[in-house]
Short mmCIF file of C-alpha atoms and ligand atoms in Angstrom, two decimals:
data_model
loop_
_atom_site.label_atom_id
_atom_site.label_comp_id
_atom_site.label_asym_id
_atom_site.label_seq_id
_atom_site.Cartn_x
_atom_site.Cartn_y
_atom_site.Cartn_z
CA MET A 1 -0.05 0.14 -0.23
CA SER A 2 1.54 3.31 -1.07
CA SER A 3 1.37 6.22 1.68
CA SER A 4 -1.41 7.85 -0.14
CA GLN A 5 -3.94 5.07 0.58
CA LEU A 6 -3.29 4.72 3.88
CA PRO A 7 -6.19 5.34 5.97
CA LEU A 8 -6.72 8.65 8.78
CA ILE A 9 -5.58 7.17 11.91
CA ASP A 10 -4.68 9.28 14.21
CA SER A 11 -1.31 9.62 16.83
CA PHE A 12 -4.02 7.87 19.82
CA GLY A 13 -5.07 5.32 17.43
CA ARG A 14 -8.31 6.11 16.30
CA LEU A 15 -9.52 5.57 12.52
CA HIS A 16 -11.31 8.38 10.90
CA ASN A 17 -14.29 7.27 7.90
CA ASN A 18 -16.77 10.46 8.94
CA LEU A 19 -16.88 14.19 7.49
CA ARG A 20 -18.83 16.70 8.66
CA ILE A 21 -19.71 19.32 6.35
CA SER A 22 -20.79 22.68 6.81
CA VAL A 23 -22.52 24.36 3.83
CA THR A 24 -23.65 27.79 5.55
CA ASP A 25 -23.09 29.10 8.78
CA ARG A 26 -26.41 31.11 8.79
CA CYS A 27 -29.80 30.15 10.39
CA ASN A 28 -33.14 31.55 10.00
CA ILE A 29 -33.83 30.62 14.40
CA ARG A 30 -31.67 31.65 16.79
CA CYS A 31 -31.30 28.73 19.40
CA PHE A 32 -29.55 30.48 22.53
CA TYR A 33 -27.54 27.72 23.35
CA CYS A 34 -25.43 28.55 19.88
CA MET A 35 -26.49 31.67 18.02
CA PRO A 36 -26.14 35.25 19.80
CA ALA A 37 -29.73 36.35 19.49
CA GLU A 38 -29.02 39.80 17.58
CA ASP A 39 -26.34 40.84 15.21
CA VAL A 40 -25.39 38.03 14.34
CA GLN A 41 -21.76 38.56 11.92
CA PHE A 42 -22.55 36.10 9.00
CA MET A 43 -19.45 34.97 6.67
CA ASP A 44 -19.47 36.89 3.46
CA LYS A 45 -21.25 34.31 0.37
CA SER A 46 -17.79 34.92 -1.79
CA GLU A 47 -16.06 33.10 1.86
CA LEU A 48 -18.07 30.01 1.52
CA LEU A 49 -17.03 26.64 -0.75
CA THR A 50 -18.84 26.55 -3.71
CA PHE A 51 -20.53 23.16 -4.36
CA GLU A 52 -18.05 22.52 -6.73
CA GLU A 53 -15.12 22.77 -4.61
CA ILE A 54 -16.84 21.17 -1.05
CA GLU A 55 -17.22 17.97 -4.27
CA ARG A 56 -13.65 18.36 -4.93
CA PHE A 57 -12.51 18.22 -1.59
CA VAL A 58 -14.45 15.04 -0.79
CA ARG A 59 -13.14 13.48 -3.84
CA VAL A 60 -9.52 13.48 -2.27
CA ALA A 61 -11.46 12.64 0.31
CA VAL A 62 -12.25 9.45 -0.41
CA PRO A 63 -9.01 7.73 -1.42
CA LEU A 64 -7.94 8.11 2.18
CA GLY A 65 -10.98 6.38 3.82
CA ILE A 66 -14.12 8.53 3.92
CA ASP A 67 -17.09 6.98 3.54
CA LYS A 68 -19.43 8.81 6.03
CA LEU A 69 -21.02 12.10 5.49
CA ARG A 70 -22.62 14.54 6.88
CA LEU A 71 -24.18 17.33 5.71
CA THR A 72 -24.83 20.97 8.94
CA GLY A 73 -24.52 24.53 9.36
CA GLY A 74 -25.64 26.64 10.37
CA GLU A 75 -29.26 25.86 8.42
CA PRO A 76 -28.09 24.38 5.60
CA LEU A 77 -31.62 24.18 4.14
CA VAL A 78 -31.01 27.87 3.79
CA ARG A 79 -28.40 27.37 1.15
CA ARG A 80 -30.17 27.41 -2.21
CA GLU A 81 -30.47 24.13 -4.28
CA LEU A 82 -29.14 21.72 -1.50
CA HIS A 83 -30.54 18.68 -3.22
CA THR A 84 -27.82 19.76 -6.07
CA LEU A 85 -25.28 19.43 -3.51
CA VAL A 86 -26.07 16.01 -1.93
CA ALA A 87 -26.35 14.28 -5.70
CA LYS A 88 -23.49 15.36 -6.69
CA LEU A 89 -21.94 14.05 -3.49
CA ALA A 90 -23.90 10.98 -3.11
CA ALA A 91 -22.87 10.12 -6.62
CA ILE A 92 -18.99 9.81 -5.57
CA PRO A 93 -17.65 6.02 -5.52
CA GLY A 94 -16.26 4.85 -2.21
CA ILE A 95 -19.64 7.38 -0.16
CA LYS A 96 -22.12 5.24 1.58
CA ASP A 97 -23.71 7.27 3.75
CA VAL A 98 -24.89 11.22 3.06
CA GLY A 99 -26.79 12.79 6.15
CA LEU A 100 -28.31 16.19 7.31
CA THR A 101 -29.35 17.79 10.28
CA THR A 102 -31.31 20.56 10.06
CA ASN A 103 -33.59 22.53 12.21
CA GLY A 104 -36.35 21.56 10.48
CA ILE A 105 -38.34 24.54 9.59
CA PHE A 106 -37.83 24.09 5.73
CA LEU A 107 -37.55 20.26 5.54
CA ALA A 108 -41.54 19.79 4.71
CA GLU A 109 -40.54 21.88 0.70
CA GLN A 110 -37.66 19.97 0.41
CA ALA A 111 -37.43 16.37 1.98
CA ALA A 112 -39.14 15.15 -1.78
CA ASP A 113 -36.16 17.02 -3.28
CA LEU A 114 -33.22 15.77 -1.42
CA TYR A 115 -34.66 12.40 -0.95
CA ALA A 116 -34.48 12.24 -4.80
CA ALA A 117 -30.89 13.53 -4.87
CA GLY A 118 -29.80 9.82 -2.70
CA LEU A 119 -29.89 11.49 1.36
CA ARG A 120 -30.98 8.52 3.43
CA ARG A 121 -30.42 9.67 6.64
CA ILE A 122 -32.01 13.01 8.51
CA ASN A 123 -31.41 14.27 11.80
CA VAL A 124 -34.41 16.71 12.93
CA SER A 125 -33.28 19.65 15.68
CA LEU A 126 -36.00 19.72 17.84
CA ASP A 127 -35.59 20.71 21.68
CA ALA A 128 -39.15 20.63 23.17
CA LEU A 129 -42.22 19.58 22.18
CA THR A 130 -44.91 22.86 22.36
CA PRO A 131 -44.69 25.90 20.88
CA GLU A 132 -44.12 27.44 23.99
CA LYS A 133 -41.28 26.17 24.77
CA PHE A 134 -39.50 25.02 21.33
CA LYS A 135 -39.46 29.74 20.97
CA GLN A 136 -37.57 30.29 24.29
CA PHE A 137 -35.30 27.93 22.74
CA THR A 138 -34.97 29.55 19.63
CA ARG A 139 -36.13 32.58 20.17
CA ARG A 140 -38.17 32.34 17.17
CA ASP A 141 -41.71 30.99 16.12
CA GLY A 142 -41.78 27.93 14.00
CA PHE A 143 -42.36 24.85 15.87
CA GLU A 144 -45.05 23.49 13.70
CA LYS A 145 -43.09 23.53 10.83
CA VAL A 146 -40.82 21.28 12.52
CA ILE A 147 -43.04 18.65 13.10
CA GLU A 148 -44.28 19.17 9.66
CA GLY A 149 -40.99 18.70 8.39
CA ILE A 150 -40.63 15.49 9.84
CA GLN A 151 -43.76 14.27 8.95
CA ALA A 152 -42.49 14.74 5.46
CA ALA A 153 -39.57 13.66 6.09
CA ARG A 154 -41.06 10.38 7.26
CA ARG A 155 -43.91 10.01 4.21
CA VAL A 156 -41.02 10.33 1.53
CA GLY A 157 -39.61 7.49 3.08
CA PHE A 158 -36.48 8.86 5.08
CA ASP A 159 -35.98 6.21 7.59
CA PRO A 160 -34.38 6.82 10.44
CA VAL A 161 -36.03 10.33 10.87
CA LYS A 162 -33.67 10.74 14.46
CA ILE A 163 -34.67 13.94 16.51
CA ASN A 164 -31.99 16.61 18.41
CA ALA A 165 -33.01 17.59 21.72
CA VAL A 166 -30.38 19.30 23.73
CA SER A 167 -30.59 19.01 27.19
CA VAL A 168 -30.50 21.96 29.30
CA ARG A 169 -31.07 22.37 33.51
CA GLY A 170 -34.25 23.96 34.40
CA MET A 171 -35.43 23.61 30.40
CA THR A 172 -35.53 19.94 29.47
CA GLU A 173 -36.83 18.67 32.60
CA ASP A 174 -40.24 18.75 31.69
CA GLU A 175 -39.79 17.87 28.02
CA VAL A 176 -38.44 14.23 28.72
CA VAL A 177 -41.25 12.67 29.61
CA PRO A 178 -43.39 13.63 26.59
CA PHE A 179 -40.47 12.61 23.84
CA GLY A 180 -40.57 9.24 25.51
CA HIS A 181 -44.51 9.26 24.29
CA PHE A 182 -43.71 10.85 21.29
CA ALA A 183 -40.57 7.96 20.17
CA ARG A 184 -43.44 5.40 22.07
CA GLU A 185 -45.94 6.86 19.32
CA THR A 186 -43.97 7.89 16.35
CA GLY A 187 -41.53 5.34 16.25
CA VAL A 188 -38.72 8.34 15.60
CA GLU A 189 -35.69 8.10 17.60
CA VAL A 190 -35.59 11.20 20.00
CA ARG A 191 -31.60 11.99 20.76
CA PHE A 192 -30.20 14.26 24.01
CA ILE A 193 -27.78 16.23 23.19
CA GLU A 194 -25.76 17.33 26.40
CA TYR A 195 -25.51 20.95 26.38
CA MET A 196 -22.07 21.54 25.32
CA PRO A 197 -19.83 24.78 25.70
CA LEU A 198 -20.02 26.13 22.21
CA ASP A 199 -22.80 28.77 22.43
CA ALA A 200 -22.04 32.24 20.80
CA ASP A 201 -23.21 34.04 24.18
CA ASN A 202 -20.93 32.11 26.57
CA ALA A 203 -23.31 31.37 28.73
CA TRP A 204 -22.34 27.48 29.95
CA GLU A 205 -21.85 26.31 32.97
CA ARG A 206 -21.12 22.75 33.67
CA GLY A 207 -24.77 23.48 36.27
CA LYS A 208 -26.54 24.25 33.46
CA VAL A 209 -26.36 20.25 31.36
CA LEU A 210 -28.77 17.69 32.37
CA PHE A 211 -27.00 15.08 32.22
CA ALA A 212 -27.90 11.56 30.35
CA HIS A 213 -28.16 9.22 33.62
CA GLU A 214 -31.09 11.73 34.98
CA ILE A 215 -32.82 11.53 31.83
CA ILE A 216 -33.03 7.64 31.89
CA GLU A 217 -33.78 7.68 35.34
CA LYS A 218 -37.06 9.73 34.96
CA LEU A 219 -37.93 7.78 31.68
CA SER A 220 -37.22 4.38 33.08
CA ALA A 221 -39.51 5.35 36.69
CA GLU A 222 -42.37 7.55 35.08
CA ILE A 223 -42.82 5.54 31.20
CA MET A 224 -41.35 2.13 31.81
CA PRO A 225 -37.81 0.85 32.30
CA LEU A 226 -35.46 1.82 29.73
CA VAL A 227 -32.62 -0.65 28.21
CA PRO A 228 -29.21 -0.49 26.00
CA THR A 229 -29.81 -1.53 22.46
CA VAL A 230 -27.38 -3.87 22.54
CA LEU A 231 -28.53 -5.31 25.40
CA HIS A 232 -32.22 -5.52 24.22
CA ASP A 233 -31.68 -6.77 21.50
CA ARG A 234 -29.84 -9.90 22.26
CA THR A 235 -31.63 -10.80 26.04
CA ALA A 236 -33.86 -7.94 26.18
CA ARG A 237 -36.63 -9.53 28.59
CA GLU A 238 -33.47 -11.21 31.58
CA GLN A 239 -31.82 -7.36 32.04
CA PRO A 240 -32.63 -5.20 34.87
CA ALA A 241 -34.30 -2.44 35.25
CA HIS A 242 -31.99 0.62 34.69
CA GLY A 243 -30.37 0.70 31.62
CA GLY A 244 -26.90 1.59 33.46
CA GLY A 245 -25.87 4.43 31.80
CA HIS A 246 -23.34 5.46 33.59
CA GLY A 247 -19.88 4.84 31.83
CA GLY A 248 -20.80 1.94 29.47
CA PRO A 249 -20.25 2.83 25.87
CA ALA A 250 -24.42 2.06 24.77
CA SER A 251 -25.63 4.80 24.18
CA ASP A 252 -28.77 3.91 22.54
CA PHE A 253 -31.62 3.02 24.26
CA VAL A 254 -34.97 1.25 24.09
CA PHE A 255 -37.79 0.82 26.67
CA GLU A 256 -38.31 -2.12 28.09
CA ASP A 257 -41.34 -3.59 26.39
CA GLY A 258 -38.86 -2.95 23.11
CA VAL A 259 -41.15 0.34 21.75
CA GLY A 260 -39.09 3.18 21.48
CA ARG A 261 -35.75 4.29 21.15
CA ILE A 262 -33.64 7.02 22.90
CA GLY A 263 -30.34 7.52 22.35
CA PHE A 264 -27.69 10.15 24.55
CA ILE A 265 -24.50 12.49 23.72
CA ALA A 266 -23.29 12.08 26.60
CA SER A 267 -20.40 14.79 25.45
CA ILE A 268 -19.82 16.04 29.28
CA SER A 269 -20.76 13.09 31.76
CA GLN A 270 -19.32 10.65 29.70
CA PRO A 271 -17.31 11.69 26.73
CA PHE A 272 -16.54 9.77 24.26
CA CYS A 273 -13.40 11.30 22.35
CA MET A 274 -11.54 7.64 21.95
CA SER A 275 -14.16 6.32 19.63
CA CYS A 276 -13.99 9.97 17.67
CA ASN A 277 -13.88 9.09 13.89
CA ARG A 278 -14.97 12.50 13.02
CA ILE A 279 -13.26 15.07 10.92
CA ARG A 280 -15.35 18.66 9.80
CA ILE A 281 -15.13 21.20 7.10
CA THR A 282 -16.46 24.62 7.90
CA ALA A 283 -18.02 26.41 5.02
CA ASP A 284 -15.96 29.14 4.65
CA GLY A 285 -13.54 26.07 4.02
CA LYS A 286 -11.24 25.24 7.42
CA LEU A 287 -10.76 21.70 8.41
CA ARG A 288 -11.35 21.09 12.10
CA ASN A 289 -10.11 17.93 13.60
CA CYS A 290 -12.39 18.24 16.47
CA LEU A 291 -15.54 20.66 17.65
CA PHE A 292 -13.32 22.19 20.48
CA SER A 293 -10.25 22.51 18.46
CA LEU A 294 -8.64 25.85 19.29
CA ASP A 295 -6.44 25.90 15.34
CA GLU A 296 -8.14 24.55 12.12
CA THR A 297 -6.10 23.55 8.47
CA ASP A 298 -7.14 26.27 5.30
CA VAL A 299 -8.16 24.38 2.62
CA ARG A 300 -10.17 26.18 1.04
CA SER A 301 -6.76 29.10 -0.82
CA LEU A 302 -5.89 24.97 -1.92
CA VAL A 303 -9.63 23.62 -3.27
CA ARG A 304 -9.87 27.26 -5.09
CA GLY A 305 -6.49 28.09 -6.27
CA ASP A 306 -4.15 26.17 -7.71
CA GLY A 307 -3.28 23.59 -5.04
CA THR A 308 -2.99 19.65 -6.26
CA ASP A 309 -4.80 16.55 -4.99
CA ASP A 310 -2.01 16.00 -2.96
CA GLN A 311 -1.64 19.19 -1.72
CA ILE A 312 -5.07 18.81 -0.22
CA ALA A 313 -4.76 15.32 0.89
CA SER A 314 -1.41 16.39 3.15
CA ALA A 315 -3.45 18.95 4.31
CA ILE A 316 -5.91 16.49 5.52
CA ARG A 317 -3.39 13.55 7.03
CA SER A 318 -1.46 16.92 9.01
CA SER A 319 -4.64 18.16 10.40
CA VAL A 320 -5.36 13.98 11.02
CA ALA A 321 -2.29 14.00 12.91
CA ALA A 322 -2.67 16.48 14.66
CA LYS A 323 -5.56 15.77 16.75
CA LYS A 324 -5.17 15.96 20.66
CA GLU A 325 -6.47 12.74 22.90
CA GLY A 326 -9.66 14.27 23.72
CA HIS A 327 -12.11 17.78 25.03
CA GLU A 328 -10.84 18.91 28.02
CA ILE A 329 -14.38 20.58 28.87
CA ASN A 330 -14.40 18.83 32.88
CA THR A 331 -10.58 20.29 33.24
CA ALA A 332 -9.57 23.31 34.04
CA ARG A 333 -7.77 23.71 31.21
CA PHE A 334 -10.43 23.98 28.86
CA ILE A 335 -10.46 27.20 26.45
CA GLN A 336 -13.98 27.33 24.37
CA PRO A 337 -13.34 27.57 20.29
CA ALA A 338 -13.50 31.05 19.25
CA ARG A 339 -15.62 30.16 16.81
CA PRO A 340 -19.19 29.56 18.14
CA MET A 341 -21.42 26.00 17.06
CA TYR A 342 -23.07 27.44 13.96
CA SER A 343 -20.01 28.88 12.66
CA ILE A 344 -18.80 25.47 12.78
CA GLY A 345 -21.15 22.94 12.16
CA GLY A 346 -22.41 21.03 14.96
N1 LIG B 1 -29.26 23.67 11.62
C1 LIG B 1 -29.30 22.16 12.26
C2 LIG B 1 -29.59 22.49 13.18
O1 LIG B 1 -30.41 22.34 14.20
O2 LIG B 1 -29.99 21.18 13.67
C3 LIG B 1 -27.77 21.76 12.07
C4 LIG B 1 -27.02 22.41 12.23
S1 LIG B 1 -26.45 22.48 14.13
C5 LIG B 1 -25.33 22.86 14.94
C6 LIG B 1 -26.54 20.75 14.44
C7 LIG B 1 -26.58 20.43 16.05
O3 LIG B 1 -25.97 20.93 17.19
C8 LIG B 1 -28.01 20.74 16.70
O4 LIG B 1 -28.28 19.58 16.86
C9 LIG B 1 -28.01 21.83 17.73
O5 LIG B 1 -28.97 21.47 18.43
C10 LIG B 1 -26.26 20.93 18.41
N2 LIG B 1 -26.27 21.81 19.35
C11 LIG B 1 -25.76 23.19 18.87
N3 LIG B 1 -25.12 24.52 19.72
C12 LIG B 1 -25.57 23.30 21.05
C13 LIG B 1 -24.91 23.09 22.25
N4 LIG B 1 -24.27 24.13 22.63
N5 LIG B 1 -24.96 22.19 23.35
C14 LIG B 1 -24.85 20.94 22.36
N6 LIG B 1 -25.68 20.80 21.07
C15 LIG B 1 -25.79 21.90 20.37
FE1 LIG B 2 -29.66 27.52 14.15
FE2 LIG B 2 -28.74 24.84 14.30
FE3 LIG B 2 -27.85 26.61 15.33
FE4 LIG B 2 -30.67 26.52 15.94
S1 LIG B 2 -28.67 25.25 16.64
S2 LIG B 2 -29.37 28.49 15.91
S3 LIG B 2 -31.32 25.49 13.62
S4 LIG B 2 -27.82 25.92 13.82
#
């Protein structure tokens, strides 16, 4: 095997096959844990990678082992004709999977085109199940449109459709049981994401995170015990009532009767950095080896200028090689990245 075909393995032995692509930093809502309420400084349109530049970058990344893509932002569905990018990327030989994370507001009108373009997996962000609470999270109206978007996505054939709900102490507690019932009644998997220090307002504190184990306990007590799916699929009926979520690798759970899937992204209480397989490219073409990294590599100058494919590949290799062991949120050493979530691409 020549060195140009070696997989993307970092100095901790982690293999990287997953690329998150941010297509814009713009957004039509203003979630408090991500964006400032007002006066957002968006990138100039000329700074954004074009669809052709994104496609070129992906074509270079595939021989290095990238086979899974997810489009994100900002809100990816505000980027015009996004389905044409999906079609370009899904057609690249070696790409096994193209996913999308969206706030769902424009999903009803775009779901059919996205599906036809080859997109198959959608995560819709929805933090609450009432319009009032939705507005507290997003500082905007739009709850009904998101629900319509989820329904449209399922109707045109997306499977799975997952919901991402950021879990915030003082706000999410009342949503937990309704989300449990929602998962059971609709078949949509609900994934709770612990609130991370990537907000534009720099207001994150550890005390504001509602932890995965607290949600597991509440759902188990108020609906029915949750069990990790791995255990459930093997020996569902023999498992103890509690899913165990402290320290084990399992992050996907199901209610004991097999109905209703609940997932957890417990980045704060159970960091999973040692199994991270992701790299990211921002909408303005900066390569990042971690959500929390403090530095990034400019690849726009290469894909836009006269950089060769070898130069782009070597920029990707160097970025992966420099990846740190993990985020340090739970230590005094932690420094919040200058870019908030909407500008990195979640
Ligand atoms: N606009 C799209 C959306 O909201 O789905 C895609 C971009 S958004 C940045 C990607 C994901 O990051 C969303 O599920 C959002 O809830 C999550 N997110 C944003 N800020 C976060 C934070 N501070 N902590 C945890 N998750 C966050
Ligand atoms: Fe927009 Fe998504 Fe950030 Fe919410 S989380 S403000 S929807 S980019």
